[in-house]
């Protein structure tokens, strides 16, 4: 039993050492490949994220053709960074006719990328088309705004601050 335990410790140490080489040794590999390999071998890491390098375009809202009580919001995200970045959160804010925010919701990539499951990284220059389905909020909400966000520590960091309606 002691020998098995010692071997497990050695294996973990070798795994961690190999993981550090993957992250820090170049060997001609592009950073995205090193990051994807690190994820594949289970190395916990924080992928560098430049919120300003994401380009977000809102394409509008329409009645969902599949569900009459829902709206379909569309947008596209392009990674303008020279390296792969994680798919961001999309912060959706519904607005009234005066531009005041009625409600805010953060939407995960798995919820806005149709049929994709859990995505990996958004490559340099790569575009992702987002579709967000929401229950029709009625006549009070006349507009919406989206923002690019990423998880940061125990919170969320966004490219723009969306103001919320006061009491």
mmCIF file of C-alpha atoms in Angstrom, residues 37-149:
data_model
loop_
_atom_site.group_PDB
_atom_site.id
_atom_site.type_symbol
_atom_site.label_atom_id
_atom_site.label_comp_id
_atom_site.label_asym_id
_atom_site.label_seq_id
_atom_site.Cartn_x
_atom_site.Cartn_y
_atom_site.Cartn_z
ATOM 1 C CA UNK A 37 -3.476 20.749 -24.367
ATOM 2 C CA UNK A 38 -3.349 21.986 -20.777
ATOM 3 C CA UNK A 39 -7.153 21.815 -20.579
ATOM 4 C CA UNK A 40 -7.093 18.301 -22.073
ATOM 5 C CA UNK A 41 -4.626 17.021 -19.459
ATOM 6 C CA UNK A 42 -6.587 18.672 -16.653
ATOM 7 C CA UNK A 43 -4.273 21.540 -15.744
ATOM 8 C CA UNK A 44 -6.197 24.299 -13.951
ATOM 9 C CA UNK A 45 -5.368 27.594 -15.588
ATOM 10 C CA UNK A 46 -6.663 31.059 -16.226
ATOM 11 C CA UNK A 47 -6.823 31.924 -19.908
ATOM 12 C CA UNK A 48 -5.786 35.531 -20.587
ATOM 13 C CA UNK A 49 -8.809 37.608 -21.522
ATOM 14 C CA UNK A 50 -8.875 41.036 -23.153
ATOM 15 C CA UNK A 51 -12.458 42.292 -23.015
ATOM 16 C CA UNK A 52 -11.637 45.113 -25.443
ATOM 17 C CA UNK A 53 -10.634 42.539 -28.078
ATOM 18 C CA UNK A 54 -14.149 41.111 -28.324
ATOM 19 C CA UNK A 55 -16.374 42.716 -30.938
ATOM 20 C CA UNK A 56 -20.080 42.424 -30.158
ATOM 21 C CA UNK A 57 -22.795 43.198 -32.700
ATOM 22 C CA UNK A 58 -26.446 43.094 -31.754
ATOM 23 C CA UNK A 59 -28.579 41.979 -34.693
ATOM 24 C CA UNK A 60 -31.978 42.555 -33.129
ATOM 25 C CA UNK A 61 -34.982 40.791 -31.683
ATOM 26 C CA UNK A 62 -37.901 39.000 -33.308
ATOM 27 C CA UNK A 63 -40.729 36.709 -32.300
ATOM 28 C CA UNK A 64 -39.425 33.178 -31.893
ATOM 29 C CA UNK A 65 -40.910 31.164 -34.786
ATOM 30 C CA UNK A 66 -40.937 28.003 -32.630
ATOM 31 C CA UNK A 67 -42.546 29.474 -29.475
ATOM 32 C CA UNK A 68 -45.043 32.316 -29.764
ATOM 33 C CA UNK A 69 -44.563 33.523 -26.172
ATOM 34 C CA UNK A 70 -40.816 34.023 -26.619
ATOM 35 C CA UNK A 71 -38.456 36.459 -28.287
ATOM 36 C CA UNK A 72 -35.300 35.486 -30.131
ATOM 37 C CA UNK A 73 -32.385 37.901 -29.683
ATOM 38 C CA UNK A 74 -29.429 37.598 -32.034
ATOM 39 C CA UNK A 75 -25.866 38.862 -31.840
ATOM 40 C CA UNK A 76 -22.400 37.977 -33.061
ATOM 41 C CA UNK A 77 -19.092 37.942 -31.198
ATOM 42 C CA UNK A 78 -15.706 38.206 -32.928
ATOM 43 C CA UNK A 79 -12.396 37.671 -31.134
ATOM 44 C CA UNK A 80 -10.072 40.437 -32.411
ATOM 45 C CA UNK A 81 -7.194 39.330 -30.134
ATOM 46 C CA UNK A 82 -4.142 37.642 -31.670
ATOM 47 C CA UNK A 83 -4.760 34.628 -29.415
ATOM 48 C CA UNK A 84 -7.663 32.372 -28.472
ATOM 49 C CA UNK A 85 -9.935 33.558 -25.677
ATOM 50 C CA UNK A 86 -12.748 31.895 -23.758
ATOM 51 C CA UNK A 87 -16.277 32.380 -25.022
ATOM 52 C CA UNK A 88 -17.583 35.275 -22.923
ATOM 53 C CA UNK A 89 -20.737 35.613 -20.885
ATOM 54 C CA UNK A 90 -23.332 37.846 -22.515
ATOM 55 C CA UNK A 91 -24.982 40.258 -20.104
ATOM 56 C CA UNK A 92 -28.489 41.007 -21.345
ATOM 57 C CA UNK A 93 -30.334 44.066 -20.065
ATOM 58 C CA UNK A 94 -33.960 44.769 -21.011
ATOM 59 C CA UNK A 95 -34.870 48.449 -21.234
ATOM 60 C CA UNK A 96 -38.056 50.509 -21.057
ATOM 61 C CA UNK A 97 -38.955 53.365 -23.413
ATOM 62 C CA UNK A 98 -36.879 55.805 -21.351
ATOM 63 C CA UNK A 99 -33.732 53.639 -21.544
ATOM 64 C CA UNK A 100 -33.947 52.523 -17.907
ATOM 65 C CA UNK A 101 -32.917 48.932 -17.246
ATOM 66 C CA UNK A 102 -35.795 46.680 -16.216
ATOM 67 C CA UNK A 103 -33.782 43.517 -15.630
ATOM 68 C CA UNK A 104 -30.341 42.012 -16.191
ATOM 69 C CA UNK A 105 -29.296 38.429 -16.846
ATOM 70 C CA UNK A 106 -25.886 36.868 -17.581
ATOM 71 C CA UNK A 107 -26.119 34.221 -20.299
ATOM 72 C CA UNK A 108 -23.563 31.383 -20.464
ATOM 73 C CA UNK A 109 -22.034 30.333 -23.811
ATOM 74 C CA UNK A 110 -23.769 26.938 -23.639
ATOM 75 C CA UNK A 111 -27.078 28.827 -23.513
ATOM 76 C CA UNK A 112 -26.448 31.220 -26.430
ATOM 77 C CA UNK A 113 -24.541 28.992 -28.866
ATOM 78 C CA UNK A 114 -27.152 26.851 -30.630
ATOM 79 C CA UNK A 115 -26.368 23.133 -30.479
ATOM 80 C CA UNK A 116 -22.758 23.611 -29.387
ATOM 81 C CA UNK A 117 -22.688 22.056 -25.928
ATOM 82 C CA UNK A 118 -19.775 23.296 -23.838
ATOM 83 C CA UNK A 119 -17.467 25.342 -26.086
ATOM 84 C CA UNK A 120 -13.693 25.617 -25.756
ATOM 85 C CA UNK A 121 -11.959 28.751 -26.951
ATOM 86 C CA UNK A 122 -12.859 31.391 -29.527
ATOM 87 C CA UNK A 123 -9.904 31.528 -31.913
ATOM 88 C CA UNK A 124 -8.269 34.695 -33.242
ATOM 89 C CA UNK A 125 -10.577 36.300 -35.817
ATOM 90 C CA UNK A 126 -13.234 33.653 -35.182
ATOM 91 C CA UNK A 127 -16.903 34.657 -35.118
ATOM 92 C CA UNK A 128 -19.637 33.074 -33.022
ATOM 93 C CA UNK A 129 -23.326 33.718 -33.638
ATOM 94 C CA UNK A 130 -25.411 33.978 -30.481
ATOM 95 C CA UNK A 131 -29.107 33.253 -30.092
ATOM 96 C CA UNK A 132 -30.858 34.038 -26.822
ATOM 97 C CA UNK A 133 -34.460 33.012 -26.262
ATOM 98 C CA UNK A 134 -36.395 34.856 -23.569
ATOM 99 C CA UNK A 135 -40.001 34.940 -22.438
ATOM 100 C CA UNK A 136 -41.662 37.937 -24.094
ATOM 101 C CA UNK A 137 -41.480 40.653 -21.409
ATOM 102 C CA UNK A 138 -44.538 42.482 -22.738
ATOM 103 C CA UNK A 139 -45.031 46.089 -23.768
ATOM 104 C CA UNK A 140 -43.001 47.639 -20.951
ATOM 105 C CA UNK A 141 -39.683 46.406 -22.381
ATOM 106 C CA UNK A 142 -38.996 48.044 -25.727
ATOM 107 C CA UNK A 143 -35.252 47.540 -26.115
ATOM 108 C CA UNK A 144 -32.258 45.573 -24.971
ATOM 109 C CA UNK A 145 -28.527 45.971 -24.551
ATOM 110 C CA UNK A 146 -25.807 43.328 -24.431
ATOM 111 C CA UNK A 147 -22.362 43.449 -22.896
ATOM 112 C CA UNK A 148 -19.346 41.125 -23.016
ATOM 113 C CA UNK A 149 -18.358 39.748 -19.603
#
